[in-house]
Amino acid sequence: MTWLTYECRLLLRSRLSMVALLLLLVLTSVAVWSGLHEIERQQQTIARLAPLHEQDVAVVAAQYAEGGDAGSPAYYTFYNTWDAPSDAAFLALGLRDAAPYVLRVRALGLQAQLYEGEVFNPELALAGKFDFAFVLIYLAPLFVIALLHDLVSGERQSGRLRLLLSVPDGGRMWRRRVVLRYVLLSACLLIPMLVGAAVAGTAVLTVGIALVVAASYLAFWVGLALLVANRGWRSVANATALMGAWVILTLVLPALANVALVRAIPVTQGVDLMLSQRQAVHGAWEVPREETMQRFLANHPEWKDTAPLPAGFHWKWYFAFHQLGDESVAEQARAYRAGLLARQEWSDRLGGVLPGVGVQAALHRAAHTDLLAQLAYQDRIADFHRQIREFYYPYMFNDRPFSTADFPHRPTFESPKHEVQWSGTNVLVLLLMCWLFAGWGWWRIGRLRSD
């Protein structure tokens, strides 16, 4: 391994290279630690809220211990739901940074509760979290540029290039240098990630997906740097060209694509659904009670044979128009979700052309922190909300008394275990493109002696 010793010594003499490698190692380690810390904080929050929730339920149960109308317990009892982080969530926090991962719901209209968590200052969420995905996508290419922009031009400017080109089989020498730098960059990225995966207990298959995606993305930038290095430019020109490519591929084109998607697929905000549902609920107080119950029973005929409304207020009328409020925005909710999924589908397609977008989508999918994971959590909440309503409705519509003894029979929420997810064909296209660029650059640097 004489060549390896020589190349390592040569690399050690370059202060820029050593500082770049050390800085990348530190940044990746901090990013992994930050991701693990955030996930631990979320887990502690979920664990801390569970006993507090039970205390609230116990207070409500004690207040209505004598038994009576089920409407009051249904109105005042909150039910805890949560989206536990996956064992790979520390890699890419994704929507867990902005979307709620804990939500308390009642038997009232769901849409007003489901999107209430969207009311936040967007400027606070703009910067996002400093995690492994951020370092890989935005910072790692800069270190590739720092180590490879003068691979050839540095030798030319020092006057050694002609001598090196005269060495027999000189292409192997350039490839050795490239391999050494690629391996060191990969180690600075992947070793902290593997340590974090061991701490988090990440599934082996998920770790494998993250390794393949990260190695492929790094190979793309190495290949691009080699293609620029073969142009015969000076080191400053190489660095400028590569920095321009970094700005275009990681910042400009994704931003333009996002603007294009927003304009091509307009989607209303979830808070608009919340407002529409609340308007329907508030307007129901002005609608005759019999008309409200007729509309409700038409959609829920299982309760049509129950006793009619008595004079005065009755809880089943109140919960009926809350349910009708949800149903009044059902089409709007479906359009909202369809728009989000359409945008996600086009984003995945763009990931096959824009490496940064594709890598981000792949890591978020593997970590269960993307849009699909958030919608799946909302689906679980909706199903649980249906169970809550179906639990209280027999008491309210049949005028059955509800007491403390009935509280233990209430439904409980369960967060399923996350399974390993793969983004599919789009990621395969991304990986193929990355390695094609890497292979192209590898071939070009091997032919440097004859060019």
Coordinates of C-alpha atoms in Angstrom, one line a residue:
M1 CA 0.0 0.0 0.0
T2 CA 2.9 2.4 -0.8
W3 CA 0.6 4.5 -3.0
L4 CA -1.9 4.9 -0.2
T5 CA 0.8 6.0 2.2
Y6 CA 2.1 8.5 -0.3
E7 CA -1.4 9.9 -1.1
C8 CA -2.3 10.2 2.5
R9 CA 0.9 12.1 3.2
L10 CA 0.2 14.4 0.3
L11 CA -3.3 15.0 1.5
L12 CA -2.0 15.7 5.0
R13 CA 0.2 18.5 3.7
S14 CA -2.9 20.3 2.4
R15 CA -4.3 22.4 5.3
L16 CA -7.4 23.2 3.4
S17 CA -8.2 19.5 2.8
M18 CA -7.6 18.5 6.4
V19 CA -9.6 21.4 7.8
A20 CA -12.4 20.6 5.4
L21 CA -12.5 16.9 6.4
L22 CA -12.4 17.8 10.1
L23 CA -15.1 20.4 9.8
L24 CA -17.4 18.0 7.9
L25 CA -16.9 15.4 10.6
V26 CA -17.8 17.9 13.3
L27 CA -20.8 19.2 11.4
T28 CA -22.2 15.8 10.7
S29 CA -21.7 14.7 14.3
V30 CA -23.5 17.8 15.6
A31 CA -26.3 17.2 13.1
V32 CA -26.7 13.6 14.2
W33 CA -26.6 14.6 17.8
S34 CA -29.1 17.4 17.2
G35 CA -31.5 15.0 15.5
L36 CA -31.2 12.4 18.3
H37 CA -31.8 15.2 20.9
E38 CA -34.9 16.4 19.1
I39 CA -36.4 12.9 18.8
E40 CA -35.6 12.2 22.4
R41 CA -37.4 15.5 23.3
Q42 CA -40.4 14.5 21.3
Q43 CA -40.5 11.0 22.9
Q44 CA -40.3 12.6 26.3
T45 CA -43.1 15.0 25.4
I46 CA -45.3 12.1 24.4
A47 CA -44.5 10.1 27.5
R48 CA -45.1 13.1 29.8
L49 CA -48.5 13.9 28.3
A50 CA -49.9 10.4 28.8
P51 CA -50.3 10.6 32.6
L52 CA -51.4 14.2 32.5
H53 CA -54.1 13.1 30.0
E54 CA -55.3 10.4 32.4
Q55 CA -55.5 12.9 35.2
D56 CA -57.7 15.1 33.1
V57 CA -60.0 12.1 32.3
A58 CA -60.1 11.1 36.0
V59 CA -61.3 14.6 36.9
V60 CA -64.1 14.5 34.3
A61 CA -65.1 11.0 35.4
A62 CA -65.3 12.1 39.0
Q63 CA -67.4 15.1 38.1
Y64 CA -70.0 12.9 36.4
A65 CA -69.9 9.9 38.7
E66 CA -73.6 9.8 39.5
G67 CA -74.6 9.0 35.9
G68 CA -76.6 11.1 33.6
D69 CA -76.6 12.5 30.1
A70 CA -73.5 11.3 28.1
G71 CA -73.3 14.6 26.3
S72 CA -71.3 16.4 29.0
P73 CA -68.6 13.7 29.4
A74 CA -68.4 13.5 25.6
Y75 CA -68.0 17.3 25.4
Y76 CA -65.4 17.7 28.2
T77 CA -63.3 14.5 27.7
F78 CA -60.3 14.8 25.5
Y79 CA -58.6 11.9 23.9
N80 CA -54.8 11.8 23.4
T81 CA -53.3 10.9 20.0
W82 CA -49.7 10.9 19.1
D83 CA -47.3 10.0 16.2
A84 CA -44.3 8.3 17.7
P85 CA -41.1 9.0 15.9
S86 CA -39.5 6.2 13.9
D87 CA -36.1 4.8 14.7
A88 CA -34.7 6.7 11.8
A89 CA -36.4 10.1 12.3
F90 CA -33.2 11.6 13.6
L91 CA -31.8 11.5 10.1
A92 CA -34.4 13.8 8.5
L93 CA -36.9 15.5 10.8
G94 CA -39.0 16.6 7.8
L95 CA -42.6 17.6 8.7
R96 CA -42.1 16.7 12.4
D97 CA -40.5 20.1 12.7
A98 CA -43.7 21.9 11.9
A99 CA -46.7 19.5 11.9
P100 CA -48.1 18.4 15.3
Y101 CA -47.0 15.0 16.5
V102 CA -49.4 15.1 19.5
L103 CA -53.0 16.1 19.1
R104 CA -55.9 15.9 21.6
V105 CA -59.4 15.5 20.1
R106 CA -62.9 15.3 21.4
A107 CA -66.1 13.9 20.0
L108 CA -66.9 17.3 18.4
G109 CA -66.3 18.1 14.7
L110 CA -62.9 16.7 13.6
Q111 CA -61.8 19.2 10.9
A112 CA -61.7 22.1 13.3
Q113 CA -59.5 20.1 15.6
L114 CA -57.3 18.4 13.0
Y115 CA -55.9 21.6 11.4
E116 CA -55.8 23.8 14.5
G117 CA -52.1 23.0 14.8
E118 CA -51.4 24.7 11.5
V119 CA -51.7 28.1 13.2
F120 CA -48.0 29.0 13.7
N121 CA -45.6 31.7 12.5
P122 CA -44.1 30.3 9.3
E123 CA -40.9 32.4 9.8
L124 CA -40.1 30.3 12.8
A125 CA -40.3 27.1 10.8
L126 CA -38.5 28.5 7.7
A127 CA -35.0 27.6 8.8
G128 CA -35.9 24.0 9.7
K129 CA -33.8 21.8 11.9
F130 CA -30.1 21.1 11.6
D131 CA -30.1 17.3 10.8
F132 CA -28.2 14.8 8.8
A133 CA -30.2 15.4 5.7
F134 CA -29.4 19.1 5.8
V135 CA -25.6 18.4 6.1
L136 CA -25.7 15.8 3.3
I137 CA -27.8 17.7 0.8
Y138 CA -26.6 21.3 1.3
L139 CA -23.1 21.2 3.0
A140 CA -21.5 18.0 1.8
P141 CA -21.2 19.2 -1.9
L142 CA -19.2 22.2 -0.6
F143 CA -16.6 19.9 0.9
V144 CA -16.4 17.9 -2.3
I145 CA -15.7 21.1 -4.1
A146 CA -13.1 22.1 -1.5
L147 CA -11.2 18.8 -2.0
L148 CA -11.5 18.3 -5.7
H149 CA -11.7 21.6 -7.4
D150 CA -7.9 21.8 -7.7
L151 CA -7.2 18.1 -8.2
V152 CA -5.7 18.8 -11.7
S153 CA -5.4 22.5 -11.9
G154 CA -3.3 22.6 -8.7
E155 CA -0.7 20.4 -10.3
R156 CA -0.8 22.5 -13.5
Q157 CA -0.3 25.7 -11.6
S158 CA 2.6 24.3 -9.6
G159 CA 4.3 23.1 -12.8
R160 CA 4.1 19.4 -12.0
L161 CA 1.3 18.4 -14.4
R162 CA 3.5 17.6 -17.4
L163 CA 5.7 15.4 -15.2
L164 CA 2.7 13.5 -13.8
L165 CA 1.2 13.1 -17.3
S166 CA 4.4 11.4 -18.4
V167 CA 4.2 8.7 -15.7
P168 CA 3.1 5.4 -17.2
D169 CA -0.6 4.5 -16.4
G170 CA -1.1 8.0 -15.0
G171 CA -4.8 7.6 -15.0
R172 CA -4.6 5.1 -12.2
M173 CA -2.9 7.8 -10.0
W174 CA -5.7 10.3 -10.5
R175 CA -8.3 7.7 -9.7
R176 CA -6.5 6.7 -6.6
R177 CA -6.6 10.3 -5.4
V178 CA -10.2 10.5 -6.2
V179 CA -11.0 7.3 -4.4
L180 CA -9.1 8.4 -1.3
R181 CA -10.9 11.7 -1.1
Y182 CA -14.3 10.0 -1.7
V183 CA -13.7 7.5 1.0
L184 CA -12.6 10.1 3.5
L185 CA -15.6 12.3 2.7
S186 CA -17.9 9.3 3.0
A187 CA -16.3 8.4 6.4
C188 CA -16.9 11.9 7.8
L189 CA -20.5 11.6 6.8
L190 CA -21.4 8.0 7.4
I191 CA -19.5 7.2 10.6
P192 CA -21.5 9.7 12.7
M193 CA -24.7 8.5 11.0
L194 CA -23.9 4.9 11.9
V195 CA -23.2 5.8 15.5
G196 CA -26.5 7.7 15.7
A197 CA -28.3 4.7 14.1
A198 CA -26.8 2.4 16.7
V199 CA -27.9 4.7 19.5
A200 CA -31.4 5.0 18.1
G201 CA -31.7 1.3 17.2
T202 CA -32.5 2.0 13.6
A203 CA -33.4 -1.0 11.5
V204 CA -30.6 -2.5 9.4
L205 CA -32.6 -2.1 6.2
T206 CA -33.3 1.5 6.9
V207 CA -29.6 2.1 7.6
G208 CA -28.7 0.4 4.3
I209 CA -31.1 2.7 2.4
A210 CA -29.6 5.8 4.0
L211 CA -26.1 4.5 3.3
V212 CA -26.8 3.9 -0.4
V213 CA -28.6 7.2 -0.9
A214 CA -25.8 9.2 0.9
A215 CA -23.0 7.4 -1.0
S216 CA -24.8 7.9 -4.3
Y217 CA -25.4 11.6 -3.7
L218 CA -21.8 12.1 -2.8
A219 CA -20.7 10.2 -5.9
F220 CA -22.7 12.5 -8.0
W221 CA -20.9 15.6 -6.8
V222 CA -17.5 13.8 -7.1
G223 CA -18.3 13.0 -10.7
L224 CA -19.4 16.5 -11.4
A225 CA -16.2 17.9 -9.9
L226 CA -14.1 15.5 -12.0
L227 CA -15.9 16.6 -15.2
V228 CA -15.1 20.2 -14.3
A229 CA -11.5 19.3 -13.4
N230 CA -11.0 17.9 -16.9
R231 CA -11.9 21.3 -18.5
G232 CA -8.3 22.6 -18.2
W233 CA -9.4 25.7 -16.2
R234 CA -7.6 27.3 -13.3
S235 CA -8.5 26.4 -9.8
V236 CA -10.5 29.6 -9.2
A237 CA -12.5 29.0 -12.3
N238 CA -13.2 25.4 -11.3
A239 CA -14.3 26.4 -7.8
T240 CA -16.5 29.1 -9.3
A241 CA -18.2 26.8 -11.8
L242 CA -18.8 24.1 -9.1
M243 CA -20.2 26.7 -6.7
G244 CA -22.5 27.9 -9.4
A245 CA -23.7 24.3 -10.0
W246 CA -24.3 23.9 -6.3
V247 CA -26.4 27.1 -6.1
I248 CA -28.4 26.1 -9.2
L249 CA -29.0 22.4 -8.3
T250 CA -29.6 22.8 -4.5
L251 CA -31.2 26.2 -4.2
V252 CA -32.4 27.9 -7.4
L253 CA -34.0 25.0 -9.4
P254 CA -35.7 23.4 -6.3
A255 CA -37.1 26.9 -5.4
L256 CA -38.3 27.5 -9.0
A257 CA -39.8 24.0 -9.1
N258 CA -41.6 24.6 -5.9
V259 CA -43.1 27.9 -7.1
A260 CA -44.1 26.2 -10.3
L261 CA -45.9 23.4 -8.4
V262 CA -47.7 25.9 -6.1
R263 CA -49.0 27.8 -9.2
A264 CA -49.8 24.7 -11.2
I265 CA -51.5 22.8 -8.3
P266 CA -53.2 25.4 -6.1
V267 CA -54.1 24.0 -2.7
T268 CA -56.0 25.8 0.1
Q269 CA -54.6 25.7 3.6
G270 CA -55.8 23.3 6.3
V271 CA -56.8 26.3 8.4
D272 CA -59.3 27.2 5.6
L273 CA -61.0 23.8 6.3
M274 CA -61.0 24.6 10.0
L275 CA -62.7 28.0 9.4
S276 CA -65.2 26.5 6.9
Q277 CA -66.2 23.8 9.4
R278 CA -66.5 26.2 12.2
Q279 CA -68.7 28.5 10.1
A280 CA -71.0 25.6 9.4
V281 CA -71.1 24.7 13.1
H282 CA -71.8 28.2 14.2
G283 CA -74.4 28.7 11.5
A284 CA -76.3 25.5 12.7
W285 CA -77.5 27.4 15.8
E286 CA -79.8 29.4 13.5
V287 CA -81.1 26.4 11.6
P288 CA -84.3 24.7 13.0
R289 CA -83.4 21.6 15.1
E290 CA -85.7 19.3 13.2
E291 CA -84.1 20.2 9.9
T292 CA -80.7 19.5 11.3
M293 CA -81.7 16.1 12.6
Q294 CA -83.4 15.2 9.3
R295 CA -80.1 15.9 7.5
F296 CA -78.1 14.0 10.1
L297 CA -80.5 10.9 10.0
A298 CA -80.4 10.9 6.2
N299 CA -76.6 10.3 6.4
H300 CA -76.8 8.1 9.5
P301 CA -80.0 6.0 9.2
E302 CA -78.9 3.7 12.1
W303 CA -80.3 6.3 14.5
K304 CA -83.6 7.1 12.7
D305 CA -85.7 4.9 15.0
T306 CA -84.5 6.7 18.2
A307 CA -86.7 9.0 20.2
P308 CA -87.4 12.4 18.7
L309 CA -85.9 15.6 20.2
P310 CA -87.5 16.8 23.4
A311 CA -88.2 20.4 24.0
G312 CA -85.1 22.5 24.8
F313 CA -81.5 21.7 24.4
H314 CA -80.4 18.1 23.7
W315 CA -76.8 16.8 23.3
K316 CA -77.6 14.6 20.3
W317 CA -78.7 17.6 18.3
Y318 CA -75.5 19.4 19.3
F319 CA -73.2 16.6 18.2
A320 CA -75.3 16.0 15.1
F321 CA -74.7 19.5 13.7
H322 CA -71.0 19.1 14.6
Q323 CA -70.9 16.0 12.5
L324 CA -72.8 17.8 9.7
G325 CA -70.2 20.5 9.9
D326 CA -67.5 17.9 9.1
E327 CA -69.6 16.4 6.3
S328 CA -70.2 19.9 4.8
V329 CA -66.4 20.3 4.2
A330 CA -65.8 16.7 3.2
E331 CA -65.4 17.4 -0.5
Q332 CA -63.1 20.4 0.3
A333 CA -61.0 18.1 2.5
R334 CA -60.7 15.5 -0.2
A335 CA -59.6 18.2 -2.7
Y336 CA -57.1 19.5 -0.2
R337 CA -55.6 16.1 0.3
A338 CA -55.6 15.3 -3.5
G339 CA -53.8 18.6 -4.1
L340 CA -51.1 17.7 -1.5
L341 CA -50.6 14.3 -2.9
A342 CA -50.4 15.7 -6.5
R343 CA -47.7 18.1 -5.4
Q344 CA -45.9 15.2 -3.6
E345 CA -46.1 13.1 -6.7
W346 CA -44.5 15.8 -8.9
S347 CA -41.9 16.4 -6.3
D348 CA -40.9 12.8 -6.4
R349 CA -40.6 13.0 -10.2
L350 CA -38.4 16.0 -9.9
G351 CA -36.2 14.0 -7.5
G352 CA -35.2 11.9 -10.5
V353 CA -33.7 15.1 -12.1
L354 CA -32.6 17.2 -9.1
P355 CA -30.4 15.1 -6.9
G356 CA -31.0 17.2 -3.8
V357 CA -34.8 16.9 -4.1
G358 CA -34.6 13.2 -4.6
V359 CA -32.2 12.5 -1.7
Q360 CA -34.4 14.6 0.6
A361 CA -37.5 12.7 -0.5
A362 CA -35.8 9.3 0.0
L363 CA -34.5 10.2 3.5
H364 CA -37.8 11.6 4.6
R365 CA -39.6 8.5 3.4
A366 CA -37.2 6.2 5.1
A367 CA -37.5 8.2 8.3
H368 CA -41.3 8.4 8.1
T369 CA -41.2 12.2 8.3
D370 CA -42.7 13.1 4.9
L371 CA -46.1 14.2 3.8
L372 CA -47.4 10.6 3.4
A373 CA -46.4 9.8 7.1
Q374 CA -48.3 13.0 8.2
L375 CA -51.4 12.1 6.2
A376 CA -51.3 8.5 7.6
Y377 CA -51.3 10.0 11.1
Q378 CA -54.3 12.1 10.2
D379 CA -56.0 9.0 8.9
R380 CA -55.4 7.3 12.2
I381 CA -56.9 10.3 14.0
A382 CA -59.9 10.3 11.8
D383 CA -60.5 6.5 12.4
F384 CA -60.1 7.0 16.2
H385 CA -62.5 10.0 16.1
R386 CA -65.0 7.7 14.5
Q387 CA -64.6 5.2 17.3
I388 CA -65.1 8.0 19.9
R389 CA -68.4 9.1 18.2
E390 CA -69.6 5.6 17.9
F391 CA -68.8 5.1 21.6
Y392 CA -70.9 8.0 22.8
Y393 CA -73.7 8.0 20.2
P394 CA -75.6 5.0 21.7
Y395 CA -75.7 6.7 25.1
M396 CA -77.0 10.0 23.6
F397 CA -79.4 8.8 21.0
N398 CA -80.9 6.1 23.3
D399 CA -80.9 8.3 26.4
R400 CA -78.8 5.8 28.3
P401 CA -77.2 7.1 31.5
F402 CA -73.4 7.5 31.5
S403 CA -71.4 7.2 34.7
T404 CA -67.8 6.6 36.0
A405 CA -68.2 2.9 35.3
D406 CA -68.5 3.6 31.6
F407 CA -65.2 5.5 31.3
P408 CA -62.9 2.4 31.2
H409 CA -64.8 1.3 28.1
R410 CA -63.9 4.3 26.1
P411 CA -61.7 3.7 23.0
T412 CA -57.9 4.1 23.3
F413 CA -55.5 5.3 20.6
E414 CA -52.7 3.1 19.5
S415 CA -49.7 4.3 17.4
P416 CA -48.6 1.5 15.1
K417 CA -45.0 0.5 14.7
H418 CA -43.3 2.1 11.7
E419 CA -42.2 -0.3 8.9
V420 CA -39.3 0.2 6.6
Q421 CA -40.3 2.4 3.6
W422 CA -38.7 2.7 0.2
S423 CA -39.5 5.5 -2.2
G424 CA -39.6 3.2 -5.2
T425 CA -38.9 3.8 -8.9
N426 CA -38.0 7.5 -8.4
V427 CA -35.2 6.7 -6.1
L428 CA -33.8 4.1 -8.5
V429 CA -33.8 6.7 -11.2
L430 CA -32.0 9.1 -8.9
L431 CA -29.4 6.5 -7.9
L432 CA -28.8 5.6 -11.6
M433 CA -28.3 9.2 -12.5
C434 CA -25.9 9.8 -9.6
W435 CA -23.7 6.8 -10.6
L436 CA -23.8 7.7 -14.3
F437 CA -22.4 11.1 -13.5
A438 CA -19.8 9.5 -11.2
G439 CA -18.9 6.9 -13.9
W440 CA -18.6 9.7 -16.5
G441 CA -16.2 11.7 -14.3
W442 CA -14.3 8.5 -13.4
W443 CA -13.8 7.7 -17.1
R444 CA -12.8 11.3 -17.9
I445 CA -10.2 11.5 -15.2
G446 CA -8.7 8.2 -16.3
R447 CA -8.2 9.6 -19.8
L448 CA -6.6 12.8 -18.6
R449 CA -3.1 11.7 -19.8
S450 CA -4.2 11.4 -23.4
D451 CA -6.3 14.6 -23.5

